[in-house]
Coordinates of C-alpha atoms and ligand atoms in Angstrom, one line a residue:
X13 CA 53.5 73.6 31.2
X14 CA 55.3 73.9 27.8
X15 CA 53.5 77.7 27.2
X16 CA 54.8 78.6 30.5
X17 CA 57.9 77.2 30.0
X18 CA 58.3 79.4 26.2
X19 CA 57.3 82.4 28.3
X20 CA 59.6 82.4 31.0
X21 CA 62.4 81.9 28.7
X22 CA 61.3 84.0 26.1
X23 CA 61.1 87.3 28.8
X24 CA 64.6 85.8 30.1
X25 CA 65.5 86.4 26.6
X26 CA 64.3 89.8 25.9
X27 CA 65.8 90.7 29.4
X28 CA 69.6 89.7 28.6
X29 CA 69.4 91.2 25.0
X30 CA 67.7 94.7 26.9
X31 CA 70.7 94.9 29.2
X32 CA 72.9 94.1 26.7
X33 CA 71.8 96.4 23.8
X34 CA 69.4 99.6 25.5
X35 CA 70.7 102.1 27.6
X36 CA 67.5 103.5 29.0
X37 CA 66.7 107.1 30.0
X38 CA 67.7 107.3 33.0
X39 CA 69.8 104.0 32.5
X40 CA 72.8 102.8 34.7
X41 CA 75.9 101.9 33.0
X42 CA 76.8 100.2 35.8
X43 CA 78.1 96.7 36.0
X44 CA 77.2 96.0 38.8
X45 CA 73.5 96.9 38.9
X46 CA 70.8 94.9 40.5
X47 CA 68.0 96.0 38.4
X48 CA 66.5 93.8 36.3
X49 CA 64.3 95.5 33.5
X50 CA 60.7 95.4 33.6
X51 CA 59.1 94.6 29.9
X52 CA 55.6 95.7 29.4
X53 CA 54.6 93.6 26.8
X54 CA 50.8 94.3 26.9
X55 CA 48.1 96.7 28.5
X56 CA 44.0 97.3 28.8
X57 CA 42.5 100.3 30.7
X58 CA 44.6 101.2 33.6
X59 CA 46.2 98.1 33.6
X60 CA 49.7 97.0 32.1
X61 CA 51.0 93.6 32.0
X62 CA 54.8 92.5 31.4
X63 CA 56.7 89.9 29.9
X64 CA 56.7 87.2 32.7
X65 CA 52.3 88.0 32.5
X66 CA 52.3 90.0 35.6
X67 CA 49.2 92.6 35.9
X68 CA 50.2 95.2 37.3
X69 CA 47.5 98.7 37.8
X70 CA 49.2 101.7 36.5
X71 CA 49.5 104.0 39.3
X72 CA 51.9 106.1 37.1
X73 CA 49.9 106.6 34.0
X74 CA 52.7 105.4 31.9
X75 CA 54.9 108.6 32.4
X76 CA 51.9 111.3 33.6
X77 CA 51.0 111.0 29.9
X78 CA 48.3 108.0 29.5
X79 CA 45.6 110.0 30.2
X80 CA 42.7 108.0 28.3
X81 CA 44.1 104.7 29.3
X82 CA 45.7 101.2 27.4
X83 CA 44.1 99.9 24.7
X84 CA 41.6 102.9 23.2
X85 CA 40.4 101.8 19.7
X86 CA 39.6 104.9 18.6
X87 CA 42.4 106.3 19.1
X88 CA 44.4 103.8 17.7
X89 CA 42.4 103.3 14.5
X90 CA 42.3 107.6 14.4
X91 CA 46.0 106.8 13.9
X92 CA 45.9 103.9 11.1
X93 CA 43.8 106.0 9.3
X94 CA 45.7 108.7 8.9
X95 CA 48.8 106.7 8.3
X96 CA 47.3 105.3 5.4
X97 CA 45.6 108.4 3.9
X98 CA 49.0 110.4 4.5
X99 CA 51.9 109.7 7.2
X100 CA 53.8 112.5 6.7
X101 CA 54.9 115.7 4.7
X102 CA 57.7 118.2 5.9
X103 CA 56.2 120.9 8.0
X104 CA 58.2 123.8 7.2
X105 CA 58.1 127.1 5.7
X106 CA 54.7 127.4 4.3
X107 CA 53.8 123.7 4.0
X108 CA 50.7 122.0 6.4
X109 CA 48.7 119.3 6.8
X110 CA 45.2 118.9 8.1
X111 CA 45.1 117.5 11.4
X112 CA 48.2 120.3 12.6
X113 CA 45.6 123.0 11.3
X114 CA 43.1 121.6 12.7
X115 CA 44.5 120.7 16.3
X116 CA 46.1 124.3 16.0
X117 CA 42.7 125.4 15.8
X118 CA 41.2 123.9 18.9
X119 CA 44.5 124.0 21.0
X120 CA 43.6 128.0 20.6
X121 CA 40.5 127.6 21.9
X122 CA 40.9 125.1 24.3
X123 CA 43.9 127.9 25.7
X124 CA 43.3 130.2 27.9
X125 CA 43.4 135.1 27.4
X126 CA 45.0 135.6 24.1
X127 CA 47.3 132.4 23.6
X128 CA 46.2 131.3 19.8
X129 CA 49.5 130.9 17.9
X130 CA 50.5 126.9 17.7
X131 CA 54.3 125.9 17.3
X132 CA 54.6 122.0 17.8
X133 CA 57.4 120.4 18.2
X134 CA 58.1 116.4 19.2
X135 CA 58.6 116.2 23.2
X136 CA 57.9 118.1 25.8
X137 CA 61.5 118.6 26.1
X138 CA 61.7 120.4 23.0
X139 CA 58.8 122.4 23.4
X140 CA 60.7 124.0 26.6
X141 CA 63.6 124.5 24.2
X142 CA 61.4 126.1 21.8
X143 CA 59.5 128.3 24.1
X144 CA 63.0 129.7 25.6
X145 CA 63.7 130.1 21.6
X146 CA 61.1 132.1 21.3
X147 CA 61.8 134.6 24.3
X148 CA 65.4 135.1 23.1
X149 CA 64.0 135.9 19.5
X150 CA 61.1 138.4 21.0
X151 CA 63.9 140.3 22.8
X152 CA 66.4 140.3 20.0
X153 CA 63.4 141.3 17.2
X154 CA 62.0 143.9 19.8
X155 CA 65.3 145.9 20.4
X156 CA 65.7 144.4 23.8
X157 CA 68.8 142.4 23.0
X158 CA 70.1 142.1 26.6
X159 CA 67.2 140.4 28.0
X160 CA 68.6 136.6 27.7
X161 CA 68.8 135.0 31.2
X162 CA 66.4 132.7 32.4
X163 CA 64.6 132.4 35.6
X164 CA 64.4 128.6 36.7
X165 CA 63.6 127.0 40.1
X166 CA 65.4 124.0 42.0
X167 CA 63.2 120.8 41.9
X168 CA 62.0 122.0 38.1
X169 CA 61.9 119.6 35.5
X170 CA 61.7 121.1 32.0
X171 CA 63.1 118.2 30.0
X172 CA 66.3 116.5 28.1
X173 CA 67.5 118.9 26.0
X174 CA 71.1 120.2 27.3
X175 CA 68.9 123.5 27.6
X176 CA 65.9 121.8 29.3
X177 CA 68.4 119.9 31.6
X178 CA 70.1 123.4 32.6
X179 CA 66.7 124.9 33.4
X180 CA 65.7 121.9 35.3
X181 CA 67.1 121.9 38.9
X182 CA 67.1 118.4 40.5
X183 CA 69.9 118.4 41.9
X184 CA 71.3 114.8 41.3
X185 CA 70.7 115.1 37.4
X186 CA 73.1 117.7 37.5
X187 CA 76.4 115.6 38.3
X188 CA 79.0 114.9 35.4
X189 CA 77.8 117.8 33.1
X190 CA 78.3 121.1 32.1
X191 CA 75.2 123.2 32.5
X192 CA 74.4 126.7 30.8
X193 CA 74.7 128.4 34.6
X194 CA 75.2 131.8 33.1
X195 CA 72.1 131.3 30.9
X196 CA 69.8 130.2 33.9
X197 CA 69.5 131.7 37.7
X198 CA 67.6 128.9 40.0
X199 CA 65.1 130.2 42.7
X200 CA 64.3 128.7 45.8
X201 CA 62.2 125.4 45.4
X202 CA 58.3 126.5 46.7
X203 CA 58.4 123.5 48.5
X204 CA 56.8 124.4 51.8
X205 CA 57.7 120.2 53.3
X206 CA 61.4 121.3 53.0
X207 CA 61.4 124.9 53.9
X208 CA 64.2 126.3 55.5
X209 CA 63.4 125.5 59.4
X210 CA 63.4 129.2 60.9
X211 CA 60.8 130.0 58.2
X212 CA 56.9 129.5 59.6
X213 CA 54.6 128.2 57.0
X214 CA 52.7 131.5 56.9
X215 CA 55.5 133.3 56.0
X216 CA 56.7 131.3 53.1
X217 CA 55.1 132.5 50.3
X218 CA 56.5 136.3 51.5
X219 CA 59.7 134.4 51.3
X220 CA 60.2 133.2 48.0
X221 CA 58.4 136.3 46.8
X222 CA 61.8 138.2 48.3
X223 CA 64.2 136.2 46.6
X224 CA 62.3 136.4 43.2
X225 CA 62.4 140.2 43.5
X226 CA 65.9 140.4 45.4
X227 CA 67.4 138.1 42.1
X228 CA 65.4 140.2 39.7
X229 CA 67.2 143.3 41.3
X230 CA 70.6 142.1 41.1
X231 CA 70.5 140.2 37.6
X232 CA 68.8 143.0 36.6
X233 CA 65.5 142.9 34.9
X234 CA 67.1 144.2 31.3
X235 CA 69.3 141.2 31.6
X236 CA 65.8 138.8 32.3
X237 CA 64.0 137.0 29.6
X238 CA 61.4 135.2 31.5
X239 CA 60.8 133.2 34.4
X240 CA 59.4 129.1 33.3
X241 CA 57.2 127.5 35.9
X242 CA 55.4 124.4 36.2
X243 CA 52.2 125.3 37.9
X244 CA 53.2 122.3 40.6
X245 CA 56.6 121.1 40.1
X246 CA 56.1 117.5 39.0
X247 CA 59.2 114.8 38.2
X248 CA 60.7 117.3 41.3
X249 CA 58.0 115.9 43.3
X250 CA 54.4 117.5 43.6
X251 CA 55.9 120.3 45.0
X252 CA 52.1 122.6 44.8
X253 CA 53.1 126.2 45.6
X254 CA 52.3 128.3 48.4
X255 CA 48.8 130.4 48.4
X256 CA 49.5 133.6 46.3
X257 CA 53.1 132.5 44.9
X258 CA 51.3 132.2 41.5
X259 CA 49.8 135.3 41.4
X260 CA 52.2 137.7 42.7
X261 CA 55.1 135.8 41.2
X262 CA 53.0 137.2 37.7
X263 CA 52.6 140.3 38.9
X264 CA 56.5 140.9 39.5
X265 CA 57.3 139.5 36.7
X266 CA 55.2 141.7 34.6
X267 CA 55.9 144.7 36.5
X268 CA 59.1 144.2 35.3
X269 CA 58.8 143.1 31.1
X270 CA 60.3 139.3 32.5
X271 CA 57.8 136.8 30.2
X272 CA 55.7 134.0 32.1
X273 CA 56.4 130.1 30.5
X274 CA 54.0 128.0 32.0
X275 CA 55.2 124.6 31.7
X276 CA 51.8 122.8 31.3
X277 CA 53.5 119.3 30.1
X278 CA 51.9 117.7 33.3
X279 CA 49.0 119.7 35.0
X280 CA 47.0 120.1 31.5
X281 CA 44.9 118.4 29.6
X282 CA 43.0 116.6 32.5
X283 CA 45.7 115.9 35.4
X284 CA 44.0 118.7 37.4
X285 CA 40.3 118.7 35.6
X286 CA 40.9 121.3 33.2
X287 CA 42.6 121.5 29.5
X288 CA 45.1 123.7 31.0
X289 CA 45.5 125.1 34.4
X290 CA 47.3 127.9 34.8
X291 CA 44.9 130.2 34.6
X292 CA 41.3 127.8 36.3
X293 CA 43.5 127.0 39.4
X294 CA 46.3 129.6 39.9
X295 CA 45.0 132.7 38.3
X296 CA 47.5 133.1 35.9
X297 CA 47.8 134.5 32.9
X298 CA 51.0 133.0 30.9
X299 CA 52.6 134.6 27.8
X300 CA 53.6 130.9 27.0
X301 CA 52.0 127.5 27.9
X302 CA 53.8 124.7 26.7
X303 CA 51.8 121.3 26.4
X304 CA 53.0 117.7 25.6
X305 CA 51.9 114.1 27.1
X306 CA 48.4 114.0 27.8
X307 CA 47.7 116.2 24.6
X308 CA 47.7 112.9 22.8
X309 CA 47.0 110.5 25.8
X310 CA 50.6 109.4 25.0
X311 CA 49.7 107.6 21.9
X312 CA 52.1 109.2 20.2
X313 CA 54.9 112.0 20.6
X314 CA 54.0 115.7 20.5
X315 CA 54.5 118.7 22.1
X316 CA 53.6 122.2 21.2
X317 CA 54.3 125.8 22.5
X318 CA 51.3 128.2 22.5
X319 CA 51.5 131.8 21.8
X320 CA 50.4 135.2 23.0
X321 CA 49.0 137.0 20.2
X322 CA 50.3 140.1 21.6
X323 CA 53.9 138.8 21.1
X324 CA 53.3 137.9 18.0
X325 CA 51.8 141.6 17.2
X326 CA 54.9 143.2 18.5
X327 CA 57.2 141.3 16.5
X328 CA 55.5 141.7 13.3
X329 CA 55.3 145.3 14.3
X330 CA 59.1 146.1 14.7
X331 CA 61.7 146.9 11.6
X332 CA 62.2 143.5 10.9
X333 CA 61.1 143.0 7.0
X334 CA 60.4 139.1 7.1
X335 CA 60.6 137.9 10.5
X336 CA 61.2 134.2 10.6
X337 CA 61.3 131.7 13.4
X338 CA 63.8 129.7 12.5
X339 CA 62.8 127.0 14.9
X340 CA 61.3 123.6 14.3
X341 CA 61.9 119.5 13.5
X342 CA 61.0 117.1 11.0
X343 CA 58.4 115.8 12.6
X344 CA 57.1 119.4 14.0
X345 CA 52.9 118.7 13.6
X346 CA 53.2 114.6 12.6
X347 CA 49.9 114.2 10.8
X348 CA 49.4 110.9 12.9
X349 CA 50.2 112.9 16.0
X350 CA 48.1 115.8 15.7
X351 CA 45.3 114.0 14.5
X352 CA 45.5 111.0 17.4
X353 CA 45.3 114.4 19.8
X354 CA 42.7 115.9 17.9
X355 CA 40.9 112.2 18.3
X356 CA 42.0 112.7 21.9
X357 CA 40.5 116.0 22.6
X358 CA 37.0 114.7 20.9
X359 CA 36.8 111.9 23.4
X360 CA 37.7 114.0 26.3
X361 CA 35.2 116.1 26.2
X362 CA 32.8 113.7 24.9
X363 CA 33.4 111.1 28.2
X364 CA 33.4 115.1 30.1
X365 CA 36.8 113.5 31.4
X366 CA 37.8 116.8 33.2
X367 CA 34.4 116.7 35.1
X368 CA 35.4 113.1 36.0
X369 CA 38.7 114.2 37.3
X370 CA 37.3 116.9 39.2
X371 CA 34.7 114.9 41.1
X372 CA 37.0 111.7 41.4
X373 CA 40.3 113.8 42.0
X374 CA 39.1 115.0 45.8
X375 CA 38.3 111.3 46.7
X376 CA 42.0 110.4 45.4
X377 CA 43.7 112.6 47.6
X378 CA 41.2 112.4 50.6
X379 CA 41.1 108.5 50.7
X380 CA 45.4 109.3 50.3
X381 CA 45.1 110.9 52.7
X382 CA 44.4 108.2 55.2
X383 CA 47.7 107.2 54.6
X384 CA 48.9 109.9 57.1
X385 CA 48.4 107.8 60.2
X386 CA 51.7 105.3 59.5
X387 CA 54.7 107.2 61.1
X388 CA 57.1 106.3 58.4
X389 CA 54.7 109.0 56.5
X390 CA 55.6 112.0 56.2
X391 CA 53.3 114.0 53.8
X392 CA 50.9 113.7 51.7
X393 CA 50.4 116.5 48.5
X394 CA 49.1 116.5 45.3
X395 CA 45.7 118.1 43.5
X396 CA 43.2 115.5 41.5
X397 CA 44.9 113.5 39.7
X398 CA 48.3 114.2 40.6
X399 CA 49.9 113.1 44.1
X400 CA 52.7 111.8 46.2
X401 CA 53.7 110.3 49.4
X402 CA 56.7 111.1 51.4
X403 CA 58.7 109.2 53.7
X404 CA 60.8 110.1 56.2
X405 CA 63.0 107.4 58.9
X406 CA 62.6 110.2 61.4
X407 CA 60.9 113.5 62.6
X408 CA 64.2 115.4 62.2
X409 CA 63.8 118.2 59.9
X410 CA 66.5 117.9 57.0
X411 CA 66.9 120.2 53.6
X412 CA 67.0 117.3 51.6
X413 CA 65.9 113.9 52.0
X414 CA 68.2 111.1 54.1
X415 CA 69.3 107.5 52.5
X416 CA 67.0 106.1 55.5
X417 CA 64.4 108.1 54.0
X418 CA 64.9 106.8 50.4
X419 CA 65.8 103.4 51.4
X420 CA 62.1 103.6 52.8
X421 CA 60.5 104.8 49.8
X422 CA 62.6 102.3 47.7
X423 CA 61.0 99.2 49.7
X424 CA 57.7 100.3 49.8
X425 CA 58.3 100.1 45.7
X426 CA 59.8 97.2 45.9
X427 CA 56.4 95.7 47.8
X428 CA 53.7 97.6 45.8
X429 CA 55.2 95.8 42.5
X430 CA 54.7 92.6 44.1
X431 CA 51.6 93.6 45.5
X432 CA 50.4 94.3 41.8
X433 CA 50.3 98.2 41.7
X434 CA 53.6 100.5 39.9
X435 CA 54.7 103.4 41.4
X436 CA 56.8 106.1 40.4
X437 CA 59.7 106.2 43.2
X438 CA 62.1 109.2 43.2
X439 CA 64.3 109.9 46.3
X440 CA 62.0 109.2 49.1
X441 CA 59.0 109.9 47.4
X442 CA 56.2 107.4 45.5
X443 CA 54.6 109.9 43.0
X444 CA 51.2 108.5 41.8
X445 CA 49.7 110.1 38.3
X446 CA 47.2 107.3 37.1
X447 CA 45.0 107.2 34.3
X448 CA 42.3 109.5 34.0
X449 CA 39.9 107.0 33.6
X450 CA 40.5 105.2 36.6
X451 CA 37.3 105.1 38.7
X452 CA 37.2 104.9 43.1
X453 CA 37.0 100.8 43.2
X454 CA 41.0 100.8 41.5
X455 CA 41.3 104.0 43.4
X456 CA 40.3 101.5 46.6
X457 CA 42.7 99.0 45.0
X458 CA 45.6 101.3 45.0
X459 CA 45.0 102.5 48.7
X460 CA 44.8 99.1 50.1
X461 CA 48.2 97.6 47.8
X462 CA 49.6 100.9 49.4
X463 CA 48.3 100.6 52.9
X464 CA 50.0 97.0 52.6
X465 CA 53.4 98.4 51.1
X466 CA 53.8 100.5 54.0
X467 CA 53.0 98.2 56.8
X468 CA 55.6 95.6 55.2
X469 CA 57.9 97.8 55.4
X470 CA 57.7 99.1 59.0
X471 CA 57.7 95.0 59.7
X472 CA 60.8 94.9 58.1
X473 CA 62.3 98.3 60.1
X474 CA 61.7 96.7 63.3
Ligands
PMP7 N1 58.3 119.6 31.3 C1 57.8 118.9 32.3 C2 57.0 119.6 33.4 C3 57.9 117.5 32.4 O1 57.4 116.8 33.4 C4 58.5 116.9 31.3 C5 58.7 115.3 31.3 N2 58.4 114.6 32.4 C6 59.1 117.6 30.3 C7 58.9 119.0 30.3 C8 59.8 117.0 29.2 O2 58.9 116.3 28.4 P1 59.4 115.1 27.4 O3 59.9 114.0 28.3 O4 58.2 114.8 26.6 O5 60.5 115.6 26.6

């Protein structure tokens, strides 16, 4: 009685000092808001549990990023270890340390065609920021000055940075600031559930494949730098990309000397069964992957950018003298980082994670799938390890979701926390990313919390 008594108090405690003292990402700075904070205290496996000792299974996978799971010894002692042989030493100029060369290493072979030049940075965020860096200073070290503006799509997410957050193109994270609109054009979303209504399915792909090319000729390609994609738009909401919108989106884009950015912070390093895969599922071949999260199971922050060698070649091959990018943080390769990914990468392939993912991922999505029956649902998309439902209060086709549809989404939340499983809601969407190592009995666990959630709900809307 008295432990539970300390407990409850204790979490009551840390509650009123995080409202008081932590604006969150993402955080209201309202007065008036309901939302009490959520403390995760402690976690094991795919589970978390928070400070009032609620277990909850982790249907978000921390942020996408907890790839291996809660509570990996190796990976944590990989990190004591090398914060007591040596935590840190600046990375710049011509100074390194031994787990960044040796992550840079494997990264290139782990990376797909010619991409074997490493640049980490701290975030995925500023890896986007750093990978846009780099465009601008091929251009300008090339001779092709004029080539600056940046091809973007609505529903992207590419980060924090007042850069990433211009490229990004949800549309209600762009009220009350002043975005770099000159810098970045925004294509349609590929989002085929939300397709303008006089447009048939089958002719949605030739679509979007207009506008890229009908933007391209009116910005003008000497005035394009390149065009960033996530491979499926994530944070916008699984958006996966028409049949052949990958492929001939490259081929435009090459045809006209626009560079490819594919934002990898998501779909590698296991999400979809593959280190990276832009070029296993969508046949592309990216002059830039960018990689973050799962690259060190979210143990600790790093991101990196990773290089054609080609672009590389032509810079060292033009009249600069010393060409240097001046690009890069203090904590650009942390030893502790690079060498929990490099620990990371070991036990991937080791437990053949990706080969888990890629039988368990179909099951996911089929047994999701089953969801589809409940009116209140209105589709269903993802690939392996990386889904979402959407709701909708009504059949009526509408651009953009309703506040009937998110009001939906939001109590189906609402019930899955008390049902014991956290989802990621956005607008009227639950986005699921779990754990890599989650096996089909918590994959069973999550369908039947869900199953409940829903029919709650429609109890509640009648
Ligand atoms: N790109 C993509 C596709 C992302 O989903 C995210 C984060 N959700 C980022 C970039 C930014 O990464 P970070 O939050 O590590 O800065």
């Amino acid at each position: 009685m008295n432990e539970v008594f300390d407990i409850s108090n204790e979490s009551k405690e840390l509650k009123r000092n995080d409202q008081a003292y932590l604006l969150h990402p993402w955080g209201s700075l309202s007065e008036n808001t309901n939302d009490e904070p959520m403390i995760i205290e402690s976690a094991n496996g795919v589970y978390v549990t928070d400070s009032d000792r609620n277990q909850y299974l982790d249907a978000i996978g921390g942020m996408w990023c907890m790839t291996l799971g809660y509570g990996n010894e190796d990976l944590a002692l990989t990190m004591q270890e090398q914060a007591v042989r040596m935590p840190y030493y600046t990375p710049f100029g011509s100074m390194s340390n031994i787990p960044a060369v040796q992550l840079a290493k494997k990264l290139a072979a782990l990376a797909p065609g010619d991409l074997n030049i490493v640049h980490y940075t701290n975030s995925g965020s500023t890896a986007v920021d750093s990978a846009i860096r780099f465009c601008h200073y091929y251009f300008n070290a090339t001779g092709k000055e004029s080539k600056k503006i940046i091809l973007s799509r609505k529903d992207a997410y590419h980060g924090s940075t007042y850069l990433g957050a211009s490229l990004s193109g949800k549309a209600w994270d762009r009220t009350c600031f002043q975005y770099m609109d000159t810098l970045v054009h925004h294509l349609s979303s590929p989002h085929s559930y939300r397709r303008p209504p006089h447009i048939a399915e089958e002719n949605f792909c030739n679509y979007l494949l207009n506008e890229m090319e009908e933007a391209i000729q009116q910005l003008g390609a000497d005035n394009i730098a390149c065009f960033i994609a996530e491979p499926i738009l994530a944070s916008g909401g699984v958006i996966v990309p028409p049949n052949g919108y990958h492929q001939r989106a490259q081929e435009l884009m090459k045809r006209h000397n626009i560079l490819f950015v594919s934002d990898e912070v998501v779909t590698g390093f296991g999400r979809l069964g593959h280190f990276f895969s832009s070029n296993i599922h969508f046949g592309l071949d990216p002059d830039i992957i960018i990689t973050a999260k799962g690259l060190t199971s979210g143990y600790a922050p790093l991101g990196a950018i990773i290089l054609s060698e080609h672009l590389a070649r032509e810079i060292k091959e033009t009249h600069l003298k010393n060409p240097v990018f001046t690009n890069g943080y203090t904590y650009s390769g942390h030893p502790i980082a690079c060498a929990v990914a490099l620990k990371n990468i070991e036990l991937m392939e080791k437990m053949a994670l990706c080969e888990h993912v890629r039988s368990i991922g179909p099951y996911f999505i089929e047994r999701l799938q089953e969801l589809e029956k409940y009116p209140i649902v209105g589709d269903i998309r993802g690939h392996h390890l990386m889904a979402c439902i959407e709701f909708r209060a009504s059949n009526a086709y509408s651009p953009i979701p309703t506040l009937e549809d998110i009001a939906i989404a939001q109590a189906v939340d609402t019930h899955c926390q008390r049902l014991g499983l956290l989802v990621r809601p956005y607008e009227s969407l639950c986005i699921l990313s779990p754990p890599l190592i989650i096996n089909e009995q918590q994959i069973d666990s999550m369908i039947n919390i869900l199953q409940n959630a829903i029919e709650e709900t429609m109890k509640e809307m009648d």
